[in-house]
Coordinates of C-alpha atoms in Angstrom, one line a residue:
M1 CA -4.5 74.3 161.7
N2 CA -3.9 73.2 164.8
I3 CA -2.1 74.8 167.6
N4 CA 0.9 72.7 167.7
R5 CA 1.7 73.6 163.7
R6 CA 0.8 78.0 164.6
T7 CA 3.3 77.8 167.9
F8 CA 6.3 75.9 166.4
L9 CA 8.7 78.1 166.1
K10 CA 7.9 80.2 169.1
T11 CA 8.5 77.3 171.1
A12 CA 11.7 76.0 169.3
A13 CA 13.3 79.0 169.7
G14 CA 11.9 80.1 173.5
A15 CA 10.2 83.0 172.8
A16 CA 7.4 83.9 175.2
I17 CA 5.0 86.1 173.3
G18 CA 1.7 85.4 171.7
A19 CA 1.2 85.4 167.9
T20 CA -1.2 88.2 168.7
L21 CA 1.2 90.3 170.5
P22 CA 4.7 91.8 168.7
H23 CA 8.2 90.7 169.7
F24 CA 8.8 94.2 170.1
L25 CA 7.3 95.9 173.3
S26 CA 6.8 99.3 174.5
D27 CA 8.4 100.9 177.5
Q28 CA 4.9 100.8 179.6
V29 CA 4.7 96.9 179.0
F30 CA 8.3 96.7 179.9
G31 CA 7.2 98.4 183.7
K32 CA 4.5 96.5 183.8
T33 CA 6.9 93.2 183.4
R34 CA 9.3 94.9 184.9
Q35 CA 12.0 93.8 182.8
P36 CA 15.3 95.2 183.1
V37 CA 16.3 97.5 180.2
R38 CA 20.0 96.9 178.9
E39 CA 21.1 100.4 177.6
F40 CA 24.1 100.7 175.2
H41 CA 25.4 104.0 172.9
F42 CA 27.0 103.5 169.5
S43 CA 28.5 106.1 167.5
A44 CA 29.1 105.1 163.9
S45 CA 31.7 106.7 162.6
K46 CA 35.5 106.5 160.5
A47 CA 38.5 105.7 163.0
T48 CA 41.6 104.8 162.3
V49 CA 42.9 101.4 163.3
N50 CA 45.6 98.7 163.3
L51 CA 44.7 95.3 163.2
G52 CA 48.0 94.1 165.0
E53 CA 50.1 94.0 162.2
G54 CA 50.3 95.8 158.9
P55 CA 49.7 99.0 158.3
D56 CA 47.4 102.0 159.8
F57 CA 44.0 102.7 157.9
I58 CA 40.7 104.4 158.1
A59 CA 37.8 101.9 159.1
W60 CA 34.1 102.3 159.7
T61 CA 33.3 101.3 163.1
Y62 CA 31.4 101.4 166.3
N63 CA 32.4 103.4 169.1
G64 CA 36.1 103.7 167.2
Q65 CA 36.7 99.9 167.4
V66 CA 36.6 96.9 165.3
P67 CA 34.6 94.8 165.5
G68 CA 32.0 96.6 167.8
P69 CA 31.4 96.4 171.1
E70 CA 30.1 92.7 172.4
I71 CA 26.6 92.9 173.7
R72 CA 26.2 90.4 176.4
V73 CA 22.5 90.3 178.1
K74 CA 21.0 87.2 179.6
E75 CA 17.8 85.7 178.1
G76 CA 14.9 88.4 178.8
E77 CA 16.2 91.8 179.3
I78 CA 15.4 94.6 177.2
I79 CA 18.6 95.5 174.8
R80 CA 18.3 99.2 174.0
V81 CA 21.0 100.3 171.5
V82 CA 20.9 104.4 170.8
L83 CA 22.6 104.8 167.6
K84 CA 24.0 108.3 166.3
N85 CA 25.4 108.5 163.0
D86 CA 28.6 110.2 162.3
L87 CA 29.4 108.5 159.0
P88 CA 29.2 110.7 155.7
E89 CA 26.4 108.6 154.6
G90 CA 23.0 106.9 155.6
T91 CA 23.7 103.6 157.9
T92 CA 21.7 101.2 160.2
I93 CA 22.1 98.2 162.3
H94 CA 20.4 94.7 161.8
W95 CA 20.5 92.1 164.7
H96 CA 21.2 88.8 163.1
G97 CA 19.5 85.8 163.6
I98 CA 17.0 87.8 166.5
P99 CA 13.2 87.4 165.7
L100 CA 12.4 90.5 166.5
Q101 CA 9.3 93.0 165.5
N102 CA 9.9 94.4 161.6
I103 CA 10.4 97.8 162.7
M104 CA 13.5 97.3 164.8
D105 CA 15.0 94.7 162.0
G106 CA 17.4 97.3 160.4
V107 CA 17.3 96.8 156.9
P108 CA 17.4 100.4 155.0
A109 CA 14.3 101.1 152.4
I110 CA 12.5 97.9 153.4
T111 CA 11.9 98.1 157.6
Q112 CA 12.8 101.6 158.3
P113 CA 14.6 104.5 156.1
A114 CA 18.4 104.7 156.6
V115 CA 19.8 106.7 159.9
K116 CA 21.1 110.2 157.9
P117 CA 24.1 111.6 159.1
G118 CA 24.2 113.7 162.2
E119 CA 21.0 111.9 163.3
T120 CA 20.4 109.1 166.0
F121 CA 17.7 106.2 166.1
T122 CA 17.1 103.6 169.2
Y123 CA 16.7 100.2 168.6
E124 CA 15.2 98.3 171.2
F125 CA 13.7 94.7 171.5
E126 CA 13.6 91.6 174.0
A127 CA 16.7 89.3 174.1
R128 CA 15.3 86.2 172.7
P129 CA 16.5 83.3 172.1
A130 CA 19.4 82.7 173.8
G131 CA 22.6 82.0 171.9
S132 CA 25.2 83.5 169.9
F133 CA 24.3 86.4 167.6
L134 CA 25.8 88.9 165.3
Y135 CA 25.0 92.6 164.6
H136 CA 25.9 94.7 161.6
S137 CA 25.1 97.8 158.9
H138 CA 23.1 96.3 156.2
A139 CA 23.3 99.6 154.4
G140 CA 25.7 99.5 151.1
Y141 CA 29.2 97.5 151.7
Q142 CA 29.7 99.1 155.2
L143 CA 29.4 95.5 157.1
D144 CA 33.1 95.2 154.5
Q145 CA 34.2 98.4 156.0
G146 CA 34.3 97.4 159.8
L147 CA 30.4 98.0 160.8
Y148 CA 29.8 94.5 162.5
G149 CA 29.9 92.9 166.3
S150 CA 28.8 90.1 168.4
L151 CA 25.4 89.4 170.3
I152 CA 25.4 87.3 173.0
I153 CA 22.3 86.3 174.9
E154 CA 23.1 84.1 178.0
P155 CA 20.0 81.3 178.8
L156 CA 18.0 82.6 181.8
N157 CA 18.8 79.7 184.0
E158 CA 22.0 78.6 182.3
K159 CA 24.0 75.0 184.1
T160 CA 27.6 75.6 182.2
S161 CA 29.0 72.3 181.3
Y162 CA 32.1 73.8 180.3
D163 CA 35.1 75.7 182.3
R164 CA 35.7 78.2 180.1
E165 CA 34.5 80.3 177.1
Y166 CA 35.5 82.3 173.8
T167 CA 33.8 84.2 171.8
L168 CA 35.7 84.3 167.9
V169 CA 34.5 86.5 165.6
L170 CA 36.2 86.0 162.0
E171 CA 36.3 88.8 159.8
D172 CA 37.9 89.3 156.1
W173 CA 39.7 92.4 155.6
V174 CA 41.4 94.7 153.2
M175 CA 44.0 96.9 155.0
K176 CA 43.3 99.8 153.0
D177 CA 41.1 102.9 153.7
G178 CA 37.6 102.6 153.2
G179 CA 38.3 98.7 153.4
G180 CA 36.3 96.3 151.1
T181 CA 35.3 99.1 148.7
A182 CA 38.5 100.4 148.0
R183 CA 39.7 97.0 146.5
T184 CA 37.8 96.0 143.5
Q185 CA 40.4 92.8 142.4
R186 CA 38.7 89.4 142.8
R187 CA 41.3 86.9 144.3
P188 CA 43.9 84.9 142.8
M189 CA 43.1 81.2 141.8
Q190 CA 42.6 79.1 144.6
G191 CA 41.9 75.5 145.0
M192 CA 38.3 74.1 145.1
M193 CA 37.4 72.9 148.9
H194 CA 33.4 71.5 149.7
G195 CA 32.5 74.6 147.4
R196 CA 35.0 76.8 147.2
M197 CA 35.9 77.8 143.7
P198 CA 38.7 79.1 141.8
R199 CA 38.2 82.1 140.4
R200 CA 40.3 84.5 137.8
R201 CA 41.9 87.9 138.7
S202 CA 40.6 90.6 137.4
F203 CA 39.0 93.9 138.1
G204 CA 35.9 95.2 138.4
P205 CA 33.3 96.6 136.2
S206 CA 33.4 100.5 135.8
E207 CA 29.5 100.3 136.6
G208 CA 27.4 98.3 138.6
P209 CA 28.2 96.4 141.7
L210 CA 31.7 95.9 142.6
W211 CA 33.7 92.8 142.6
E212 CA 35.0 91.1 145.9
P213 CA 38.0 92.2 146.7
F214 CA 41.3 90.3 147.4
Y215 CA 41.6 90.0 151.4
D216 CA 44.9 91.3 152.8
G217 CA 44.1 89.5 156.2
Y218 CA 41.8 87.4 158.2
A219 CA 41.3 88.3 161.2
V220 CA 39.9 87.2 164.7
N221 CA 38.6 89.6 167.2
G222 CA 40.0 92.5 165.1
R223 CA 43.3 91.6 165.5
V224 CA 45.7 89.3 162.3
N225 CA 48.2 86.7 162.2
S226 CA 50.6 86.8 165.1
A227 CA 48.5 89.3 167.0
I228 CA 45.2 86.8 167.6
A229 CA 45.2 86.8 171.1
P230 CA 45.0 83.4 172.4
V231 CA 43.0 80.6 173.4
V232 CA 44.0 79.5 177.2
V233 CA 43.3 76.7 178.4
R234 CA 44.3 74.2 181.8
D235 CA 45.0 70.8 181.5
G236 CA 41.6 68.9 181.9
E237 CA 39.0 71.8 181.4
K238 CA 36.4 71.4 178.5
I239 CA 36.2 75.2 176.3
K240 CA 33.1 76.4 174.7
L241 CA 34.5 78.5 171.5
R242 CA 31.3 81.0 170.1
L243 CA 32.2 80.8 166.9
I244 CA 30.9 83.9 165.0
N245 CA 31.4 84.5 160.5
A246 CA 30.7 88.3 160.3
S247 CA 33.1 88.1 157.0
S248 CA 31.8 89.9 154.4
A249 CA 33.0 87.6 151.2
T250 CA 34.8 84.3 153.2
T251 CA 33.6 80.7 154.4
Y252 CA 36.0 79.2 157.1
F253 CA 36.9 75.5 156.7
L254 CA 38.0 75.2 160.7
R255 CA 40.4 72.5 162.4
L256 CA 41.8 72.4 166.2
A257 CA 45.0 70.7 165.7
G258 CA 45.6 67.9 168.1
H259 CA 41.6 68.0 169.4
A260 CA 38.3 67.0 168.2
L261 CA 35.8 69.4 168.3
T262 CA 31.8 68.7 169.2
I263 CA 29.3 71.3 167.6
T264 CA 26.6 72.1 170.3
H265 CA 24.7 74.7 168.6
S266 CA 24.1 76.0 165.0
D267 CA 23.0 79.7 164.7
G268 CA 22.6 79.6 168.0
T269 CA 19.8 76.6 168.8
P270 CA 20.9 73.9 170.6
I271 CA 21.7 70.8 168.7
R272 CA 22.5 67.0 169.8
P273 CA 26.1 67.4 170.0
V274 CA 28.3 66.3 167.1
D275 CA 32.0 65.0 167.2
T276 CA 33.8 66.5 163.8
D277 CA 37.3 66.8 162.8
V278 CA 36.4 70.2 160.5
V279 CA 33.9 72.6 160.9
R280 CA 32.4 74.8 158.0
I281 CA 31.5 78.1 158.6
G282 CA 29.8 80.3 156.2
M283 CA 29.1 84.2 156.1
G284 CA 26.5 84.8 158.8
E285 CA 26.4 81.4 160.7
R286 CA 27.8 80.8 163.9
Y287 CA 28.6 77.6 165.6
D288 CA 29.0 76.6 169.5
V289 CA 31.5 74.2 169.5
T290 CA 33.3 72.1 172.7
F291 CA 36.4 70.6 173.3
V292 CA 37.9 68.6 176.1
A293 CA 41.9 70.0 176.6
D294 CA 43.5 66.9 177.7
N295 CA 46.3 66.9 174.8
P296 CA 48.7 69.6 176.6
G297 CA 50.5 71.7 174.3
S298 CA 50.8 74.6 172.1
W299 CA 48.2 74.3 169.4
L300 CA 46.7 76.4 166.3
L301 CA 42.8 76.5 165.7
G302 CA 43.6 76.8 162.3
A303 CA 41.7 77.3 158.5
Y304 CA 42.2 75.3 155.3
D305 CA 45.0 77.5 153.8
S306 CA 43.6 77.7 150.3
G307 CA 42.9 81.1 149.2
F308 CA 44.1 82.9 152.4
G309 CA 46.4 85.3 153.0
E310 CA 50.2 84.9 154.2
G311 CA 49.4 83.5 157.9
G312 CA 46.1 82.8 157.1
L313 CA 43.7 82.6 160.0
Q314 CA 45.7 80.8 162.9
I315 CA 44.2 80.9 166.6
P316 CA 46.9 79.9 169.3
V317 CA 45.5 77.3 171.9
I318 CA 47.9 77.3 175.0
Y319 CA 47.8 75.3 177.5
K320 CA 49.0 77.0 181.0
G321 CA 52.2 76.2 182.0
V322 CA 53.5 74.6 178.8
N323 CA 56.0 76.2 176.9
R324 CA 56.3 75.8 173.1
K325 CA 57.6 78.2 170.9
E326 CA 55.9 77.2 167.6
P327 CA 52.2 76.1 168.0
D328 CA 51.7 72.8 166.2
G329 CA 49.0 73.6 163.4
P330 CA 46.5 71.2 161.9
T331 CA 46.3 69.1 158.8
F332 CA 43.8 68.9 156.6
H333 CA 43.5 65.6 154.1
R334 CA 40.8 62.8 152.9
G335 CA 39.0 61.2 155.5
L336 CA 38.1 64.2 157.7
R337 CA 35.1 64.2 159.6
M338 CA 33.3 67.4 158.2
A339 CA 29.8 67.3 159.7
T340 CA 27.3 69.0 157.7
Y341 CA 23.5 69.6 158.4
F342 CA 22.4 66.7 157.4
D343 CA 24.6 65.1 160.4
F344 CA 22.7 67.3 163.2
E345 CA 19.4 66.4 164.8
A346 CA 17.5 69.0 167.2
L347 CA 17.9 68.7 170.6
Q348 CA 14.2 68.9 171.8
P349 CA 12.2 68.1 168.5
T350 CA 9.1 69.6 168.1
E351 CA 6.2 68.7 166.3
T352 CA 6.4 69.5 162.6
P353 CA 3.9 68.9 159.9
I354 CA 5.2 66.5 157.3
D355 CA 2.3 66.5 154.7
R356 CA 2.6 69.7 152.9
A357 CA 3.1 73.1 153.4
D358 CA 0.4 75.4 152.8
R359 CA 2.7 77.4 150.2
Y360 CA 5.6 77.0 147.9
Y361 CA 8.3 78.8 146.2
N362 CA 11.4 77.8 144.1
Q363 CA 14.4 79.3 144.5
S364 CA 16.8 79.2 141.7
L365 CA 20.5 80.8 142.7
S366 CA 22.5 81.9 139.3
G367 CA 24.6 84.6 137.9
G368 CA 28.4 85.7 138.4
M369 CA 29.3 84.1 134.7
H370 CA 30.4 86.7 132.6
S371 CA 28.5 89.4 134.6
S372 CA 28.9 91.4 137.8
Y373 CA 25.3 90.1 138.5
W374 CA 23.7 87.7 140.5
T375 CA 20.0 86.2 140.8
I376 CA 17.3 85.0 142.3
N377 CA 15.0 83.3 139.2
G378 CA 16.8 85.1 136.7
Q379 CA 16.0 88.4 138.8
V380 CA 18.1 91.1 140.6
Y381 CA 16.6 92.8 143.6
P382 CA 15.2 95.2 144.1
D383 CA 13.7 94.5 140.5
S384 CA 12.9 90.8 142.1
D385 CA 9.3 89.6 142.5
P386 CA 8.6 89.1 146.4
L387 CA 7.5 86.0 148.3
I388 CA 4.2 86.3 149.1
V389 CA 2.9 84.8 152.9
R390 CA 0.0 84.6 154.8
Q391 CA 0.2 84.9 158.7
G392 CA -0.5 81.2 159.9
E393 CA 1.2 79.7 157.0
W394 CA 4.1 77.2 156.4
V395 CA 6.1 78.5 153.6
R396 CA 8.6 76.2 151.9
L397 CA 11.5 77.3 150.3
R398 CA 13.3 75.0 147.4
Y399 CA 16.8 76.1 146.7
G400 CA 18.8 74.9 143.9
N401 CA 22.1 76.7 143.2
H402 CA 22.6 77.0 139.6
S403 CA 26.0 78.9 140.1
M404 CA 29.6 77.5 140.3
M405 CA 30.2 79.4 143.5
S406 CA 28.2 78.9 147.2
H407 CA 25.9 81.1 148.8
P408 CA 24.7 81.3 152.3
M409 CA 21.2 82.0 152.0
H410 CA 19.9 84.2 155.1
L411 CA 16.1 84.8 156.0
H412 CA 14.9 88.0 158.4
G413 CA 12.8 88.1 161.2
H414 CA 12.4 84.0 161.2
F415 CA 14.1 80.4 162.1
F416 CA 13.1 78.0 159.4
K417 CA 13.9 73.9 159.1
V418 CA 16.4 72.8 157.1
V419 CA 13.4 69.7 155.7
N420 CA 15.4 67.8 152.8
P421 CA 12.5 64.7 152.1
S422 CA 15.4 62.8 152.5
L423 CA 15.5 63.7 156.3
P424 CA 13.6 62.3 158.9
P425 CA 11.6 65.1 160.7
E426 CA 13.4 64.7 164.2
R427 CA 16.9 65.7 162.2
W428 CA 15.0 69.3 161.0
I429 CA 16.9 72.0 162.7
L430 CA 16.1 75.4 163.2
K431 CA 18.6 77.9 161.5
D432 CA 18.6 81.3 159.3
T433 CA 21.3 80.6 157.7
V434 CA 22.2 77.7 155.1
I435 CA 25.1 77.4 152.5
L436 CA 24.0 75.9 149.0
D437 CA 27.4 74.8 146.8
H438 CA 27.2 74.3 143.3
M439 CA 24.2 72.6 142.1
Q440 CA 23.1 71.4 145.4
R441 CA 19.1 71.7 146.2
I442 CA 18.2 73.0 149.9
E443 CA 14.4 72.7 150.9
V444 CA 14.2 75.3 154.3
E445 CA 10.4 75.6 155.9
F446 CA 9.4 78.6 157.9
F447 CA 6.0 79.3 160.0
A448 CA 4.9 82.8 158.6
D449 CA 4.4 84.1 162.6
N450 CA 5.8 87.7 162.3
P451 CA 4.4 90.1 160.0
G452 CA 6.1 92.6 158.0
R453 CA 8.3 93.0 155.1
W454 CA 11.3 90.7 155.7
F455 CA 15.2 90.7 153.5
H456 CA 16.1 87.3 152.2
H457 CA 19.2 87.3 150.6
C458 CA 22.8 85.6 149.7
H459 CA 25.0 86.4 153.2
N460 CA 28.2 87.1 150.6
L461 CA 27.4 90.8 151.1
Y462 CA 29.2 91.6 147.2
H463 CA 26.6 88.9 145.9
M464 CA 23.4 90.7 147.3
E465 CA 24.7 94.2 146.7
A466 CA 24.9 92.6 142.8
G467 CA 21.0 91.4 143.1
M468 CA 20.7 87.7 145.0
A469 CA 18.1 89.1 147.1
N470 CA 13.9 89.0 147.7
V471 CA 11.5 90.2 149.6
V472 CA 9.2 88.3 151.8
V473 CA 6.3 90.2 152.2
Y474 CA 2.7 89.2 154.6
E475 CA -0.3 89.7 153.0
G476 CA -2.2 93.1 153.9
D477 CA 1.0 94.6 154.6
S478 CA 1.3 98.6 154.0
Q479 CA 4.1 99.3 154.8
Q480 CA 5.6 102.6 153.4
I481 CA 9.8 103.3 153.8

C-alpha cells in the first residue's frame, strides 16, 4: 500500500499528527510543542429557559443556556473542556465531526462510561481540522432536551473573503419540561419533498423506544419565530453563514429570498463553490454558505414550510438603513436549484484509490413500518454485528435505504468520501454525515487510520435510539468500558 493511500485522510483534513501518534496528546507533549490550551468549564444541569416566545419550561443545558456556549478556537490550539454533571442521570459530550482520539469521543459504553451525577470529566484534544462543528450529549435522548452547541475552529492563517460572519444553530423544540421526551406523538401528515415523508398522527408504544415528537417550535440560536435575531448586513457586503443542524429529527430546506446562496464548505471541509437556491441540511450536517448583499431590503432566510410549526423557521436578513416592516419570504417551486453531494467537488482533490477498497460492508437501512424499531441489515443495536476493520485499510460502506424515511448516517472518528461509482474521483468530497432518501443507494469510503471503537449510526436521534446503529471496531482492540 503506497504512502498516499495511507495518509489520504490526514492530508485532506489538515492533520499534523503522524499515523503512529494519537490525535490526543498529553500535557507533557503539549508543553513541549507550546500549543496554547483553551480551557472551558461546562455544567450540565436543568434550567428554566424561554425561547423568546411561548412558555417557560425546564430544559437540560450547558451552563444554563440553550444552545450551550459557542467554543471558538484557532486550529492547532488545545481544547480542554471540564464537564461537571449536575443532572439526575449520566451524561457525556461528543465532538461531532472531529477525528480525535477514541477515549475523547464521548459515547457511553463505547468510548467511556457515562459521567455520573455529581462527577466531572475532562475532555482534551487538538483543534483540527478547521471548520464548523457541533458538540452534543450522546446519552439517551439528551440531545432533544437541549444539550448541544457549536464548535468553530478557525484556520490558523485564514485570509477571509467575506465581510461579516454569522453562526446559525438550527434546532427543533418541544417547549415542555423534558423537551422531546415529554411528548411521544408523531408529526401530523405533511407533504413529501426530497425524502420528507408523510406520517400519521399516533402515539408511541408503552414499551421500547419513543416515536419522534411533534415539535412546537423551530429555533435559531435558541430563539423562535419573531424572537430570532436578524442577520444584519450592509449593501455590497459578502456575508458568510455557518449553518449547523443540531436538531434531533428535522431536515431543513433553506432559501434566502431575493438572493442566491453559494456553498463553500460541507461538514467543515472546503469544496469548490457551488451556487444554489435551496440548501438541504440534515441532522448533524454543517454547511458554510455565502451571499452577496446586493439587493437592499428586508428578507427572510426561510425553511420549506411543510411540516413546520406556526411561523416555521424564518431568519430575518435586514439591510442597514432600510425600513420595511414585513420582510419578504422565499417561495419554493419547481425549477429551483438545490445542490446535492453529486454537484460538489473537492477544493483540493487528493489521491484516492480507484481500483478496489480493502474491505466492503453492505448497510441496508430499514424499519419503521408497523414497528418502533429501525435497523441496519435487519439488526437492532446493541444486538448488531460490528464492522471489523484493520488499521491501514480502505473501507467502503454501501448504503441502501429500504425504509420510507430519509436517514442521515454519521461515522465517528473519521471523515469519509462519497464515492458512488458514477462520480469521477475529483468529486469524491469529504464528509462525516450523509443523507439517504427512500430507495437511494450511496457508497462512502474511509481510511482506517484512527484505532478504537467508533459509533456509526443514523443521526435522527429517534432512529438511533430505536436501533439504527452499529460499531466500527479495529482488529485487536480490547477496550473494555
